[in-house]
PDB file of C-alpha atoms in Angstrom:
ATOM      1  CA  MET A  22     163.795 223.010  47.149  1.00  0.00           C
ATOM      2  CA  ALA A  23     161.953 224.494  50.125  1.00  0.00           C
ATOM      3  CA  LYS A  24     163.317 224.328  53.636  1.00  0.00           C
ATOM      4  CA  LYS A  25     162.454 221.041  55.303  1.00  0.00           C
ATOM      5  CA  VAL A  26     159.827 221.680  57.979  1.00  0.00           C
ATOM      6  CA  ASP A  27     158.361 218.849  60.052  1.00  0.00           C
ATOM      7  CA  SER A  28     158.672 216.344  57.215  1.00  0.00           C
ATOM      8  CA  PRO A  29     159.586 212.691  57.741  1.00  0.00           C
ATOM      9  CA  TYR A  30     160.851 212.474  54.161  1.00  0.00           C
ATOM     10  CA  SER A  31     164.276 212.954  52.620  1.00  0.00           C
ATOM     11  CA  ALA A  32     165.855 212.409  49.208  1.00  0.00           C
ATOM     12  CA  ALA A  33     169.053 211.026  50.756  1.00  0.00           C
ATOM     13  CA  ILE A  34     168.820 207.677  48.979  1.00  0.00           C
ATOM     14  CA  THR A  35     169.730 209.402  45.708  1.00  0.00           C
ATOM     15  CA  GLY A  36     173.228 209.958  47.072  1.00  0.00           C
ATOM     16  CA  GLY A  37     173.671 206.513  48.503  1.00  0.00           C
ATOM     17  CA  GLY A  38     171.457 203.737  47.296  1.00  0.00           C
ATOM     18  CA  PHE A  39     171.817 200.227  48.669  1.00  0.00           C
ATOM     19  CA  LEU A  40     175.470 200.658  49.748  1.00  0.00           C
ATOM     20  CA  PHE A  41     175.918 196.963  50.495  1.00  0.00           C
ATOM     21  CA  GLU A  42     179.651 196.670  49.799  1.00  0.00           C
ATOM     22  CA  GLU A  43     180.279 200.007  51.477  1.00  0.00           C
ATOM     23  CA  THR A  44     178.386 198.896  54.588  1.00  0.00           C
ATOM     24  CA  GLU A  45     180.435 195.709  54.688  1.00  0.00           C
ATOM     25  CA  ALA A  46     183.628 197.762  54.547  1.00  0.00           C
ATOM     26  CA  LEU A  47     182.628 200.217  57.266  1.00  0.00           C
ATOM     27  CA  LEU A  48     180.900 197.889  59.712  1.00  0.00           C
ATOM     28  CA  PRO A  49     184.070 196.863  61.618  1.00  0.00           C
ATOM     29  CA  MET A  50     184.849 200.553  62.096  1.00  0.00           C
ATOM     30  CA  LEU A  51     181.327 201.358  63.252  1.00  0.00           C
ATOM     31  CA  LEU A  52     181.451 198.555  65.814  1.00  0.00           C
ATOM     32  CA  SER A  53     184.837 199.705  67.132  1.00  0.00           C
ATOM     33  CA  PRO A  54     185.185 201.825  70.307  1.00  0.00           C
ATOM     34  CA  ASP A  55     187.252 204.165  68.099  1.00  0.00           C
ATOM     35  CA  ALA A  56     184.503 204.557  65.499  1.00  0.00           C
ATOM     36  CA  ASP A  57     184.683 208.367  65.309  1.00  0.00           C
ATOM     37  CA  ALA A  58     188.428 208.419  64.710  1.00  0.00           C
ATOM     38  CA  LEU A  59     188.345 205.560  62.225  1.00  0.00           C
ATOM     39  CA  LEU A  60     185.538 207.103  60.184  1.00  0.00           C
ATOM     40  CA  ALA A  61     187.241 210.492  60.187  1.00  0.00           C
ATOM     41  CA  ASP A  62     190.400 208.833  58.868  1.00  0.00           C
ATOM     42  CA  GLU A  63     188.386 207.037  56.183  1.00  0.00           C
ATOM     43  CA  MET A  64     186.828 210.311  55.056  1.00  0.00           C
ATOM     44  CA  LEU A  65     190.287 211.759  54.533  1.00  0.00           C
ATOM     45  CA  HIS A  66     192.309 208.799  53.275  1.00  0.00           C
ATOM     46  CA  ASN A  67     189.828 206.489  51.504  1.00  0.00           C
ATOM     47  CA  ARG A  68     191.509 203.313  52.739  1.00  0.00           C
ATOM     48  CA  CYS A  69     188.472 200.999  52.483  1.00  0.00           C
ATOM     49  CA  LEU A  70     185.620 202.526  50.504  1.00  0.00           C
ATOM     50  CA  MET A  71     187.575 203.303  47.334  1.00  0.00           C
ATOM     51  CA  ILE A  72     185.225 206.195  46.517  1.00  0.00           C
ATOM     52  CA  ASN A  73     187.465 208.743  44.840  1.00  0.00           C
ATOM     53  CA  ALA A  74     185.412 211.915  45.346  1.00  0.00           C
ATOM     54  CA  GLU A  75     185.674 213.082  48.956  1.00  0.00           C
ATOM     55  CA  THR A  76     182.176 214.595  48.925  1.00  0.00           C
ATOM     56  CA  SER A  77     180.695 211.294  47.731  1.00  0.00           C
ATOM     57  CA  ARG A  78     182.721 209.408  50.331  1.00  0.00           C
ATOM     58  CA  LYS A  79     181.510 211.675  53.145  1.00  0.00           C
ATOM     59  CA  ARG A  80     177.912 211.284  51.971  1.00  0.00           C
ATOM     60  CA  ALA A  81     178.188 207.492  51.898  1.00  0.00           C
ATOM     61  CA  ILE A  82     179.727 207.397  55.373  1.00  0.00           C
ATOM     62  CA  ALA A  83     177.014 209.702  56.748  1.00  0.00           C
ATOM     63  CA  GLU A  84     174.212 207.544  55.324  1.00  0.00           C
ATOM     64  CA  ILE A  85     175.761 204.260  56.476  1.00  0.00           C
ATOM     65  CA  ARG A  86     176.231 205.677  59.959  1.00  0.00           C
ATOM     66  CA  ARG A  87     172.625 206.877  59.966  1.00  0.00           C
ATOM     67  CA  ARG A  88     171.474 203.363  59.100  1.00  0.00           C
ATOM     68  CA  PHE A  89     173.822 201.820  61.661  1.00  0.00           C
ATOM     69  CA  ASN A  90     172.245 203.913  64.403  1.00  0.00           C
ATOM     70  CA  ILE A  91     168.661 203.041  63.487  1.00  0.00           C
ATOM     71  CA  VAL A  92     168.971 199.501  64.902  1.00  0.00           C
ATOM     72  CA  SER A  93     170.782 197.998  67.875  1.00  0.00           C
ATOM     73  CA  ARG A  94     174.415 196.986  68.095  1.00  0.00           C
ATOM     74  CA  ASP A  95     173.207 193.411  68.692  1.00  0.00           C
ATOM     75  CA  PHE A  96     171.545 193.496  65.271  1.00  0.00           C
ATOM     76  CA  TRP A  97     174.845 194.327  63.555  1.00  0.00           C
ATOM     77  CA  GLU A  98     176.765 191.744  65.522  1.00  0.00           C
ATOM     78  CA  ARG A  99     174.277 189.133  64.357  1.00  0.00           C
ATOM     79  CA  TYR A 100     174.529 190.557  60.837  1.00  0.00           C
ATOM     80  CA  LEU A 101     178.224 189.639  60.770  1.00  0.00           C
ATOM     81  CA  ASN A 102     177.319 185.945  61.052  1.00  0.00           C
ATOM     82  CA  MET A 103     174.739 185.986  58.237  1.00  0.00           C
ATOM     83  CA  THR A 104     175.246 184.731  54.700  1.00  0.00           C
ATOM     84  CA  PRO A 105     175.577 187.385  51.967  1.00  0.00           C
ATOM     85  CA  GLU A 106     171.955 186.759  50.905  1.00  0.00           C
ATOM     86  CA  GLU A 107     170.748 187.152  54.499  1.00  0.00           C
ATOM     87  CA  ARG A 108     172.777 190.338  54.855  1.00  0.00           C
ATOM     88  CA  ARG A 109     171.110 191.861  51.806  1.00  0.00           C
ATOM     89  CA  ALA A 110     167.695 191.121  53.310  1.00  0.00           C
ATOM     90  CA  ALA A 111     168.806 192.548  56.654  1.00  0.00           C
ATOM     91  CA  LEU A 112     170.136 195.701  54.998  1.00  0.00           C
ATOM     92  CA  PHE A 113     166.835 196.174  53.182  1.00  0.00           C
ATOM     93  CA  PHE A 114     165.077 195.929  56.565  1.00  0.00           C
ATOM     94  CA  VAL A 115     167.369 198.652  57.930  1.00  0.00           C
ATOM     95  CA  ILE A 116     166.785 200.856  54.875  1.00  0.00           C
ATOM     96  CA  MET A 117     163.028 200.554  55.283  1.00  0.00           C
ATOM     97  CA  LYS A 118     163.361 201.648  58.907  1.00  0.00           C
ATOM     98  CA  THR A 119     165.687 204.533  58.020  1.00  0.00           C
ATOM     99  CA  TYR A 120     163.917 206.179  55.082  1.00  0.00           C
ATOM    100  CA  ARG A 121     160.209 206.954  55.221  1.00  0.00           C
ATOM    101  CA  ILE A 122     160.072 207.349  51.435  1.00  0.00           C
ATOM    102  CA  VAL A 123     161.300 203.765  50.960  1.00  0.00           C
ATOM    103  CA  PHE A 124     158.777 202.483  53.509  1.00  0.00           C
ATOM    104  CA  ASP A 125     155.896 204.300  51.794  1.00  0.00           C
ATOM    105  CA  PHE A 126     156.906 203.182  48.312  1.00  0.00           C
ATOM    106  CA  HIS A 127     157.162 199.617  49.500  1.00  0.00           C
ATOM    107  CA  VAL A 128     153.925 199.448  51.459  1.00  0.00           C
ATOM    108  CA  ASN A 129     151.753 201.603  49.208  1.00  0.00           C
ATOM    109  CA  VAL A 130     153.088 200.514  45.814  1.00  0.00           C
ATOM    110  CA  THR A 131     155.236 197.375  45.788  1.00  0.00           C
ATOM    111  CA  MET A 132     153.168 195.278  48.182  1.00  0.00           C
ATOM    112  CA  LYS A 133     149.968 196.224  46.368  1.00  0.00           C
ATOM    113  CA  LYS A 134     151.504 195.393  42.987  1.00  0.00           C
ATOM    114  CA  TRP A 135     152.638 192.024  44.369  1.00  0.00           C
ATOM    115  CA  ASN A 136     149.048 191.251  45.269  1.00  0.00           C
ATOM    116  CA  SER A 137     147.796 192.314  41.838  1.00  0.00           C
ATOM    117  CA  ILE A 138     147.812 190.427  38.550  1.00  0.00           C
ATOM    118  CA  SER A 139     150.919 192.142  37.169  1.00  0.00           C
ATOM    119  CA  LYS A 140     153.364 191.549  40.080  1.00  0.00           C
ATOM    120  CA  GLN A 141     155.561 194.215  38.544  1.00  0.00           C
ATOM    121  CA  VAL A 142     156.535 197.661  39.805  1.00  0.00           C
ATOM    122  CA  GLU A 143     157.501 200.439  37.411  1.00  0.00           C
ATOM    123  CA  LEU A 144     158.803 203.976  37.712  1.00  0.00           C
ATOM    124  CA  SER A 145     155.400 205.350  36.720  1.00  0.00           C
ATOM    125  CA  ASP A 146     153.769 203.566  39.680  1.00  0.00           C
ATOM    126  CA  LEU A 147     156.152 205.296  42.072  1.00  0.00           C
ATOM    127  CA  LEU A 148     155.594 208.708  40.489  1.00  0.00           C
ATOM    128  CA  ILE A 149     151.862 208.302  41.095  1.00  0.00           C
ATOM    129  CA  GLU A 150     152.626 207.602  44.750  1.00  0.00           C
ATOM    130  CA  PHE A 151     154.751 210.744  44.762  1.00  0.00           C
ATOM    131  CA  ASP A 152     151.638 212.714  43.782  1.00  0.00           C
ATOM    132  CA  GLU A 153     149.867 211.298  46.843  1.00  0.00           C
ATOM    133  CA  ILE A 154     152.772 212.145  49.141  1.00  0.00           C
ATOM    134  CA  SER A 155     153.174 215.632  47.666  1.00  0.00           C
ATOM    135  CA  ALA A 156     149.514 216.375  48.317  1.00  0.00           C
ATOM    136  CA  ARG A 157     150.035 215.961  52.069  1.00  0.00           C
ATOM    137  CA  ASP A 158     153.685 217.003  52.502  1.00  0.00           C
ATOM    138  CA  GLU A 159     154.817 220.494  51.548  1.00  0.00           C
ATOM    139  CA  PHE A 160     158.497 219.583  51.611  1.00  0.00           C
ATOM    140  CA  VAL A 161     158.115 216.710  49.141  1.00  0.00           C
ATOM    141  CA  ASP A 162     155.842 218.889  47.019  1.00  0.00           C
ATOM    142  CA  SER A 163     158.769 221.305  46.667  1.00  0.00           C
ATOM    143  CA  TRP A 164     160.990 218.647  45.065  1.00  0.00           C
ATOM    144  CA  SER A 165     161.625 219.003  41.349  1.00  0.00           C
ATOM    145  CA  ASP A 166     160.350 216.358  38.950  1.00  0.00           C
ATOM    146  CA  ALA A 167     163.984 215.379  38.342  1.00  0.00           C
ATOM    147  CA  THR A 168     164.553 214.794  42.077  1.00  0.00           C
ATOM    148  CA  LYS A 169     161.405 212.702  42.349  1.00  0.00           C
ATOM    149  CA  ARG A 170     162.491 210.548  39.419  1.00  0.00           C
ATOM    150  CA  LYS A 171     165.943 210.085  40.968  1.00  0.00           C
ATOM    151  CA  VAL A 172     164.417 209.025  44.291  1.00  0.00           C
ATOM    152  CA  ALA A 173     162.027 206.607  42.586  1.00  0.00           C
ATOM    153  CA  SER A 174     164.840 205.167  40.454  1.00  0.00           C
ATOM    154  CA  ALA A 175     167.032 204.771  43.545  1.00  0.00           C
ATOM    155  CA  TYR A 176     164.249 202.801  45.260  1.00  0.00           C
ATOM    156  CA  LEU A 177     163.971 200.454  42.263  1.00  0.00           C
ATOM    157  CA  THR A 178     167.741 199.916  42.344  1.00  0.00           C
ATOM    158  CA  ILE A 179     167.555 199.123  46.060  1.00  0.00           C
ATOM    159  CA  LEU A 180     164.778 196.600  45.393  1.00  0.00           C
ATOM    160  CA  ARG A 181     166.857 194.933  42.698  1.00  0.00           C
ATOM    161  CA  LYS A 182     170.033 194.783  44.789  1.00  0.00           C
ATOM    162  CA  ALA A 183     168.097 193.406  47.739  1.00  0.00           C
ATOM    163  CA  GLY A 184     166.902 190.585  45.464  1.00  0.00           C
ATOM    164  CA  MET A 185     163.236 191.570  45.278  1.00  0.00           C
ATOM    165  CA  CYS A 186     162.934 192.342  41.573  1.00  0.00           C
ATOM    166  CA  ASP A 187     164.692 191.940  38.262  1.00  0.00           C
ATOM    167  CA  ARG A 188     165.829 194.696  35.900  1.00  0.00           C
ATOM    168  CA  ILE A 189     162.361 195.214  34.420  1.00  0.00           C
ATOM    169  CA  GLY A 190     160.602 195.309  37.778  1.00  0.00           C
ATOM    170  CA  ASN A 191     159.207 191.784  38.034  1.00  0.00           C
ATOM    171  CA  LEU A 192     158.771 191.198  41.754  1.00  0.00           C
ATOM    172  CA  ARG A 193     159.828 188.182  43.779  1.00  0.00           C
ATOM    173  CA  GLN A 194     159.623 187.242  47.420  1.00  0.00           C
ATOM    174  CA  LEU A 195     162.608 188.128  49.563  1.00  0.00           C
ATOM    175  CA  LYS A 196     163.745 184.832  51.037  1.00  0.00           C
ATOM    176  CA  LEU A 197     164.304 185.053  54.787  1.00  0.00           C
ATOM    177  CA  SER A 198     166.218 182.047  56.084  1.00  0.00           C
ATOM    178  CA  ASP A 199     165.339 183.001  59.662  1.00  0.00           C
ATOM    179  CA  PRO A 200     162.004 184.870  59.633  1.00  0.00           C
ATOM    180  CA  GLN A 201     161.620 184.287  63.376  1.00  0.00           C
ATOM    181  CA  PHE A 202     164.521 186.711  63.863  1.00  0.00           C
ATOM    182  CA  TYR A 203     162.307 189.546  62.618  1.00  0.00           C
ATOM    183  CA  LEU A 204     159.108 188.192  64.145  1.00  0.00           C
ATOM    184  CA  SER A 205     160.148 187.384  67.706  1.00  0.00           C
ATOM    185  CA  GLY A 206     163.824 188.328  67.963  1.00  0.00           C
ATOM    186  CA  LEU A 207     163.352 191.931  66.835  1.00  0.00           C
ATOM    187  CA  GLY A 208     159.617 192.267  67.332  1.00  0.00           C
ATOM    188  CA  GLU A 209     159.211 193.612  63.772  1.00  0.00           C
ATOM    189  CA  PRO A 210     156.506 191.347  62.278  1.00  0.00           C
ATOM    190  CA  TRP A 211     155.676 193.906  59.575  1.00  0.00           C
ATOM    191  CA  PHE A 212     158.890 192.992  57.770  1.00  0.00           C
ATOM    192  CA  LEU A 213     157.634 189.495  56.994  1.00  0.00           C
ATOM    193  CA  GLU A 214     154.776 190.977  55.001  1.00  0.00           C
ATOM    194  CA  SER A 215     157.193 193.488  53.466  1.00  0.00           C
ATOM    195  CA  SER A 216     159.344 190.583  52.276  1.00  0.00           C
ATOM    196  CA  LEU A 217     156.243 189.482  50.302  1.00  0.00           C
ATOM    197  CA  MET A 218     155.867 186.336  52.397  1.00  0.00           C
ATOM    198  CA  PRO A 219     152.396 184.758  51.968  1.00  0.00           C
ATOM    199  CA  SER A 220     150.014 185.587  54.811  1.00  0.00           C
ATOM    200  CA  TYR A 221     149.399 181.911  55.627  1.00  0.00           C
ATOM    201  CA  GLU A 222     153.133 181.399  56.223  1.00  0.00           C
ATOM    202  CA  ILE A 223     153.200 184.403  58.534  1.00  0.00           C
ATOM    203  CA  GLU A 224     150.228 183.067  60.499  1.00  0.00           C
ATOM    204  CA  ASN A 225     151.887 179.657  60.820  1.00  0.00           C
ATOM    205  CA  LEU A 226     155.013 181.290  62.212  1.00  0.00           C
ATOM    206  CA  LYS A 227     152.965 183.271  64.724  1.00  0.00           C
ATOM    207  CA  LYS A 228     151.254 180.091  65.898  1.00  0.00           C
ATOM    208  CA  LEU A 229     154.650 178.576  66.661  1.00  0.00           C
ATOM    209  CA  MET A 230     155.227 181.429  69.111  1.00  0.00           C
ATOM    210  CA  VAL A 231     152.110 180.643  71.161  1.00  0.00           C
TER     211      VAL A 231
END
């Protein structure tokens, strides 16, 4: 793989994935004033994550910390009071903000498939999108076919664990119990459309803000 130069993309999701349970385990540490020391201890002693391989454990911690830092502390404190279903939606929001490849797959493939007749996303659809990305990004173009398939498969797994598709790729709307949180609380209205919410519902919510 070529050296990464001025590329917004990374294949990091192949080494992590959704990491829901792992995020739940690490969040109290991340919110602690002693976060650095606690995470360093977890890397060495594996007290919470229960990931046997130290390299895998370090990778998971690095990715969860990266995601933690992409949004505010207030977001995570609110996250703690959400239901498990709401937390999965919130984590998908964070993942979309963290990884450009996930954002592009979702906007350019999944959302378009949702608005088509099939309402199903498949690995082949994502590999076609990879061709588009490769044509404009030298770093992604350097990835092997095996890496691209792993990244695409990881995205499909994330979709499934977030609750947006079944095992064969049939899409479904991500239910947001508090869509106003993303619309007005965070100022991230794009996520409502990304959750596959109908446009008329989004417009109705916006009218309530006026």
